Amino acid sequence: MYRYISELGFRTPAIINSLKIFIRDFKDVPSVSVTKLNSEQIYSALEIHSLPWKTSSDSSKLTKEFKFNSFKETFAFMGSISTIADEMHHYPKWTQKENVVTVEMTTSECSGVSVKDILLAYAMEQVATEVSTTKITTVCDGPKVVDSQILQNWNSNFSKTEEMLQSFQKTTAQL
């Protein structure tokens, strides 16, 4: 457990608290206050949610390339994400060529990465996984991803991380 916590880079519970937002609906996201995350917060958030995204050298944006098996899957992914992004009022910069979608995200209100970017990246990962495991027969097909399930998992990740950190702190206090 110590190794896992130390690999995540958690130095204090304050990092978790600075990242934690509990959301019930993507439509609630526009009301979330926007704060630019520092590189340590970005790294921690990516680790909490197991997100394989890259940050720019100045930590001002997140980037990722999604590869799909077909154009139909690519289109289904983009359609699903556009619905979520519209509800969030938070839009990625993306390009699509054949079966590849390249995404770049930043929050203009804070000129850097915010929790909104992390949340949208998390939603993208969930949708991409679902697209990859769903039979997409037309470009109008979409994965059966439920927004409430994505958000429940998002919220659960923070709770699990806090529980591990508390357990780790108790164990080290007993030593």
PDB file of C-alpha atoms in Angstrom:
ATOM      1  CA  MET A   1       0.000   0.000   0.000  1.00  0.00           C
ATOM      2  CA  TYR A   2       2.818   2.430   0.859  1.00  0.00           C
ATOM      3  CA  ARG A   3       4.377   1.890  -2.535  1.00  0.00           C
ATOM      4  CA  TYR A   4       1.053   2.560  -4.297  1.00  0.00           C
ATOM      5  CA  ILE A   5       0.419   5.760  -2.362  1.00  0.00           C
ATOM      6  CA  SER A   6       3.967   6.991  -2.866  1.00  0.00           C
ATOM      7  CA  GLU A   7       3.806   6.191  -6.576  1.00  0.00           C
ATOM      8  CA  LEU A   8       0.719   8.388  -6.786  1.00  0.00           C
ATOM      9  CA  GLY A   9       2.753  11.214  -5.375  1.00  0.00           C
ATOM     10  CA  PHE A  10       0.371  12.176  -2.578  1.00  0.00           C
ATOM     11  CA  ARG A  11       2.195  14.383  -0.164  1.00  0.00           C
ATOM     12  CA  THR A  12      -0.859  15.664   1.704  1.00  0.00           C
ATOM     13  CA  PRO A  13      -4.628  15.133   1.735  1.00  0.00           C
ATOM     14  CA  ALA A  14      -4.818  18.781   0.673  1.00  0.00           C
ATOM     15  CA  ILE A  15      -3.975  17.762  -2.895  1.00  0.00           C
ATOM     16  CA  ILE A  16      -6.960  15.435  -3.007  1.00  0.00           C
ATOM     17  CA  ASN A  17      -9.203  18.095  -1.485  1.00  0.00           C
ATOM     18  CA  SER A  18      -8.079  20.677  -4.038  1.00  0.00           C
ATOM     19  CA  LEU A  19      -9.156  18.334  -6.855  1.00  0.00           C
ATOM     20  CA  LYS A  20     -12.320  16.872  -5.415  1.00  0.00           C
ATOM     21  CA  ILE A  21     -15.610  17.888  -6.931  1.00  0.00           C
ATOM     22  CA  PHE A  22     -18.661  15.682  -6.619  1.00  0.00           C
ATOM     23  CA  ILE A  23     -20.937  16.053  -9.622  1.00  0.00           C
ATOM     24  CA  ARG A  24     -24.393  14.543 -10.081  1.00  0.00           C
ATOM     25  CA  ASP A  25     -25.010  15.779 -13.616  1.00  0.00           C
ATOM     26  CA  PHE A  26     -22.766  17.142 -16.356  1.00  0.00           C
ATOM     27  CA  LYS A  27     -25.108  20.143 -16.520  1.00  0.00           C
ATOM     28  CA  ASP A  28     -23.812  21.139 -13.050  1.00  0.00           C
ATOM     29  CA  VAL A  29     -20.253  21.591 -14.358  1.00  0.00           C
ATOM     30  CA  PRO A  30     -20.663  25.171 -15.691  1.00  0.00           C
ATOM     31  CA  SER A  31     -21.315  26.322 -12.109  1.00  0.00           C
ATOM     32  CA  VAL A  32     -18.028  24.834 -10.852  1.00  0.00           C
ATOM     33  CA  SER A  33     -15.478  27.537 -10.077  1.00  0.00           C
ATOM     34  CA  VAL A  34     -12.410  27.337 -12.278  1.00  0.00           C
ATOM     35  CA  THR A  35      -8.931  27.272 -10.786  1.00  0.00           C
ATOM     36  CA  LYS A  36      -5.750  26.553 -12.694  1.00  0.00           C
ATOM     37  CA  LEU A  37      -4.152  23.343 -11.447  1.00  0.00           C
ATOM     38  CA  ASN A  38      -0.420  23.170 -10.857  1.00  0.00           C
ATOM     39  CA  SER A  39       1.636  20.293 -12.262  1.00  0.00           C
ATOM     40  CA  GLU A  40       1.453  18.293  -9.006  1.00  0.00           C
ATOM     41  CA  GLN A  41      -2.339  18.597  -8.906  1.00  0.00           C
ATOM     42  CA  ILE A  42      -2.625  17.598 -12.562  1.00  0.00           C
ATOM     43  CA  TYR A  43      -0.399  14.565 -12.036  1.00  0.00           C
ATOM     44  CA  SER A  44      -2.369  13.522  -8.951  1.00  0.00           C
ATOM     45  CA  ALA A  45      -5.725  13.921 -10.713  1.00  0.00           C
ATOM     46  CA  LEU A  46      -4.536  11.865 -13.679  1.00  0.00           C
ATOM     47  CA  GLU A  47      -3.361   9.153 -11.272  1.00  0.00           C
ATOM     48  CA  ILE A  48      -6.530   9.164  -9.151  1.00  0.00           C
ATOM     49  CA  HIS A  49      -8.596   8.522 -12.251  1.00  0.00           C
ATOM     50  CA  SER A  50      -6.025   6.333 -14.067  1.00  0.00           C
ATOM     51  CA  LEU A  51      -5.937   8.675 -17.054  1.00  0.00           C
ATOM     52  CA  PRO A  52      -3.154   8.045 -19.599  1.00  0.00           C
ATOM     53  CA  TRP A  53      -3.093  11.671 -20.793  1.00  0.00           C
ATOM     54  CA  LYS A  54      -0.013  13.807 -21.384  1.00  0.00           C
ATOM     55  CA  THR A  55       0.546  17.333 -20.163  1.00  0.00           C
ATOM     56  CA  SER A  56       2.340  20.037 -22.064  1.00  0.00           C
ATOM     57  CA  SER A  57       5.767  21.050 -20.795  1.00  0.00           C
ATOM     58  CA  ASP A  58       4.279  24.145 -19.143  1.00  0.00           C
ATOM     59  CA  SER A  59       1.293  22.156 -17.741  1.00  0.00           C
ATOM     60  CA  SER A  60      -1.143  24.396 -19.601  1.00  0.00           C
ATOM     61  CA  LYS A  61      -2.950  21.639 -21.531  1.00  0.00           C
ATOM     62  CA  LEU A  62      -3.752  17.954 -21.664  1.00  0.00           C
ATOM     63  CA  THR A  63      -3.351  15.907 -24.830  1.00  0.00           C
ATOM     64  CA  LYS A  64      -4.302  12.420 -25.955  1.00  0.00           C
ATOM     65  CA  GLU A  65      -4.689  10.489 -29.171  1.00  0.00           C
ATOM     66  CA  PHE A  66      -7.579   8.021 -29.403  1.00  0.00           C
ATOM     67  CA  LYS A  67      -7.378   5.263 -32.008  1.00  0.00           C
ATOM     68  CA  PHE A  68     -10.446   3.299 -33.038  1.00  0.00           C
ATOM     69  CA  ASN A  69     -11.022   0.253 -35.230  1.00  0.00           C
ATOM     70  CA  SER A  70     -13.258   2.037 -37.720  1.00  0.00           C
ATOM     71  CA  PHE A  71     -14.507   5.429 -38.799  1.00  0.00           C
ATOM     72  CA  LYS A  72     -17.923   4.460 -37.415  1.00  0.00           C
ATOM     73  CA  GLU A  73     -16.428   3.991 -33.944  1.00  0.00           C
ATOM     74  CA  THR A  74     -14.557   7.278 -34.262  1.00  0.00           C
ATOM     75  CA  PHE A  75     -17.728   9.119 -35.210  1.00  0.00           C
ATOM     76  CA  ALA A  76     -19.733   7.460 -32.404  1.00  0.00           C
ATOM     77  CA  PHE A  77     -17.066   8.552 -29.902  1.00  0.00           C
ATOM     78  CA  MET A  78     -17.065  12.138 -31.133  1.00  0.00           C
ATOM     79  CA  GLY A  79     -20.874  12.288 -31.135  1.00  0.00           C
ATOM     80  CA  SER A  80     -21.108  11.009 -27.569  1.00  0.00           C
ATOM     81  CA  ILE A  81     -18.409  13.363 -26.311  1.00  0.00           C
ATOM     82  CA  SER A  82     -19.941  16.357 -28.078  1.00  0.00           C
ATOM     83  CA  THR A  83     -23.157  15.762 -26.108  1.00  0.00           C
ATOM     84  CA  ILE A  84     -21.276  15.623 -22.786  1.00  0.00           C
ATOM     85  CA  ALA A  85     -19.096  18.639 -23.677  1.00  0.00           C
ATOM     86  CA  ASP A  86     -22.198  20.620 -24.587  1.00  0.00           C
ATOM     87  CA  GLU A  87     -23.815  19.813 -21.224  1.00  0.00           C
ATOM     88  CA  MET A  88     -20.598  20.833 -19.468  1.00  0.00           C
ATOM     89  CA  HIS A  89     -20.178  23.989 -21.595  1.00  0.00           C
ATOM     90  CA  HIS A  90     -16.571  22.868 -21.885  1.00  0.00           C
ATOM     91  CA  TYR A  91     -15.231  22.062 -25.334  1.00  0.00           C
ATOM     92  CA  PRO A  92     -12.080  20.230 -26.371  1.00  0.00           C
ATOM     93  CA  LYS A  93      -9.937  21.157 -29.315  1.00  0.00           C
ATOM     94  CA  TRP A  94      -9.826  18.053 -31.462  1.00  0.00           C
ATOM     95  CA  THR A  95      -8.919  16.871 -34.889  1.00  0.00           C
ATOM     96  CA  GLN A  96     -10.037  13.694 -36.565  1.00  0.00           C
ATOM     97  CA  LYS A  97      -8.358  11.845 -39.392  1.00  0.00           C
ATOM     98  CA  GLU A  98      -9.662   8.449 -40.402  1.00  0.00           C
ATOM     99  CA  ASN A  99      -9.849   6.367 -37.202  1.00  0.00           C
ATOM    100  CA  VAL A 100      -7.825   8.715 -34.996  1.00  0.00           C
ATOM    101  CA  VAL A 101      -9.021  11.588 -32.812  1.00  0.00           C
ATOM    102  CA  THR A 102      -6.354  13.870 -31.359  1.00  0.00           C
ATOM    103  CA  VAL A 103      -7.583  15.874 -28.380  1.00  0.00           C
ATOM    104  CA  GLU A 104      -6.129  18.938 -26.664  1.00  0.00           C
ATOM    105  CA  MET A 105      -7.801  20.448 -23.623  1.00  0.00           C
ATOM    106  CA  THR A 106      -7.309  23.574 -21.623  1.00  0.00           C
ATOM    107  CA  THR A 107      -9.601  25.933 -19.734  1.00  0.00           C
ATOM    108  CA  SER A 108      -9.504  29.417 -21.225  1.00  0.00           C
ATOM    109  CA  GLU A 109     -10.945  31.042 -18.066  1.00  0.00           C
ATOM    110  CA  CYS A 110      -7.797  30.157 -16.114  1.00  0.00           C
ATOM    111  CA  SER A 111      -5.315  29.817 -18.996  1.00  0.00           C
ATOM    112  CA  GLY A 112      -4.439  26.285 -17.990  1.00  0.00           C
ATOM    113  CA  VAL A 113      -5.735  22.904 -16.932  1.00  0.00           C
ATOM    114  CA  SER A 114      -8.671  22.857 -14.516  1.00  0.00           C
ATOM    115  CA  VAL A 115     -10.785  20.137 -12.925  1.00  0.00           C
ATOM    116  CA  LYS A 116     -13.186  20.580 -15.847  1.00  0.00           C
ATOM    117  CA  ASP A 117     -10.469  19.313 -18.207  1.00  0.00           C
ATOM    118  CA  ILE A 118      -9.785  16.333 -15.954  1.00  0.00           C
ATOM    119  CA  LEU A 119     -13.507  15.503 -15.775  1.00  0.00           C
ATOM    120  CA  LEU A 120     -13.932  15.703 -19.544  1.00  0.00           C
ATOM    121  CA  ALA A 121     -10.795  13.578 -20.036  1.00  0.00           C
ATOM    122  CA  TYR A 122     -12.287  11.019 -17.646  1.00  0.00           C
ATOM    123  CA  ALA A 123     -15.578  11.011 -19.566  1.00  0.00           C
ATOM    124  CA  MET A 124     -13.651  10.559 -22.827  1.00  0.00           C
ATOM    125  CA  GLU A 125     -11.827   7.526 -21.438  1.00  0.00           C
ATOM    126  CA  GLN A 126     -15.095   5.960 -20.300  1.00  0.00           C
ATOM    127  CA  VAL A 127     -16.795   6.595 -23.660  1.00  0.00           C
ATOM    128  CA  ALA A 128     -13.765   5.352 -25.637  1.00  0.00           C
ATOM    129  CA  THR A 129     -13.768   2.112 -23.633  1.00  0.00           C
ATOM    130  CA  GLU A 130     -17.473   1.656 -24.219  1.00  0.00           C
ATOM    131  CA  VAL A 131     -17.150   2.388 -27.955  1.00  0.00           C
ATOM    132  CA  SER A 132     -14.389  -0.207 -28.227  1.00  0.00           C
ATOM    133  CA  THR A 133     -16.567  -2.882 -26.632  1.00  0.00           C
ATOM    134  CA  THR A 134     -19.836  -2.012 -28.409  1.00  0.00           C
ATOM    135  CA  LYS A 135     -20.744  -3.154 -31.896  1.00  0.00           C
ATOM    136  CA  ILE A 136     -21.074   0.060 -33.888  1.00  0.00           C
ATOM    137  CA  THR A 137     -22.790  -0.649 -37.207  1.00  0.00           C
ATOM    138  CA  THR A 138     -23.560   2.896 -38.386  1.00  0.00           C
ATOM    139  CA  VAL A 139     -22.130   6.328 -37.648  1.00  0.00           C
ATOM    140  CA  CYS A 140     -25.395   7.129 -35.850  1.00  0.00           C
ATOM    141  CA  ASP A 141     -24.873   4.358 -33.299  1.00  0.00           C
ATOM    142  CA  GLY A 142     -23.664   5.432 -29.932  1.00  0.00           C
ATOM    143  CA  PRO A 143     -22.304   3.537 -26.974  1.00  0.00           C
ATOM    144  CA  LYS A 144     -24.649   2.774 -24.101  1.00  0.00           C
ATOM    145  CA  VAL A 145     -22.733   4.928 -21.652  1.00  0.00           C
ATOM    146  CA  VAL A 146     -24.894   6.454 -18.947  1.00  0.00           C
ATOM    147  CA  ASP A 147     -23.799   9.878 -17.679  1.00  0.00           C
ATOM    148  CA  SER A 148     -24.807   9.027 -14.123  1.00  0.00           C
ATOM    149  CA  GLN A 149     -22.579   5.928 -14.154  1.00  0.00           C
ATOM    150  CA  ILE A 150     -19.580   7.921 -15.414  1.00  0.00           C
ATOM    151  CA  LEU A 151     -20.093  10.495 -12.663  1.00  0.00           C
ATOM    152  CA  GLN A 152     -20.677   7.855  -9.987  1.00  0.00           C
ATOM    153  CA  ASN A 153     -17.350   6.230 -10.918  1.00  0.00           C
ATOM    154  CA  TRP A 154     -15.643   9.665 -10.967  1.00  0.00           C
ATOM    155  CA  ASN A 155     -16.890  10.402  -7.448  1.00  0.00           C
ATOM    156  CA  SER A 156     -16.015   6.892  -6.263  1.00  0.00           C
ATOM    157  CA  ASN A 157     -12.384   7.308  -7.362  1.00  0.00           C
ATOM    158  CA  PHE A 158     -11.914  10.153  -4.870  1.00  0.00           C
ATOM    159  CA  SER A 159     -13.523   8.174  -2.061  1.00  0.00           C
ATOM    160  CA  LYS A 160     -11.330   5.121  -2.714  1.00  0.00           C
ATOM    161  CA  THR A 161      -8.190   7.273  -2.822  1.00  0.00           C
ATOM    162  CA  GLU A 162      -9.109   9.001   0.440  1.00  0.00           C
ATOM    163  CA  GLU A 163      -9.751   5.631   2.115  1.00  0.00           C
ATOM    164  CA  MET A 164      -6.352   4.311   0.977  1.00  0.00           C
ATOM    165  CA  LEU A 165      -4.611   7.447   2.197  1.00  0.00           C
ATOM    166  CA  GLN A 166      -6.350   7.278   5.589  1.00  0.00           C
ATOM    167  CA  SER A 167      -5.462   3.598   5.950  1.00  0.00           C
ATOM    168  CA  PHE A 168      -1.866   4.364   5.011  1.00  0.00           C
ATOM    169  CA  GLN A 169      -1.701   7.194   7.561  1.00  0.00           C
ATOM    170  CA  LYS A 170      -3.089   4.898  10.306  1.00  0.00           C
ATOM    171  CA  THR A 171      -0.587   2.169   9.438  1.00  0.00           C
ATOM    172  CA  THR A 172       2.386   4.549   9.494  1.00  0.00           C
ATOM    173  CA  ALA A 173       1.185   6.098  12.779  1.00  0.00           C
ATOM    174  CA  GLN A 174       1.213   2.619  14.362  1.00  0.00           C
ATOM    175  CA  LEU A 175       4.811   1.983  13.329  1.00  0.00           C
TER     176      LEU A 175
END
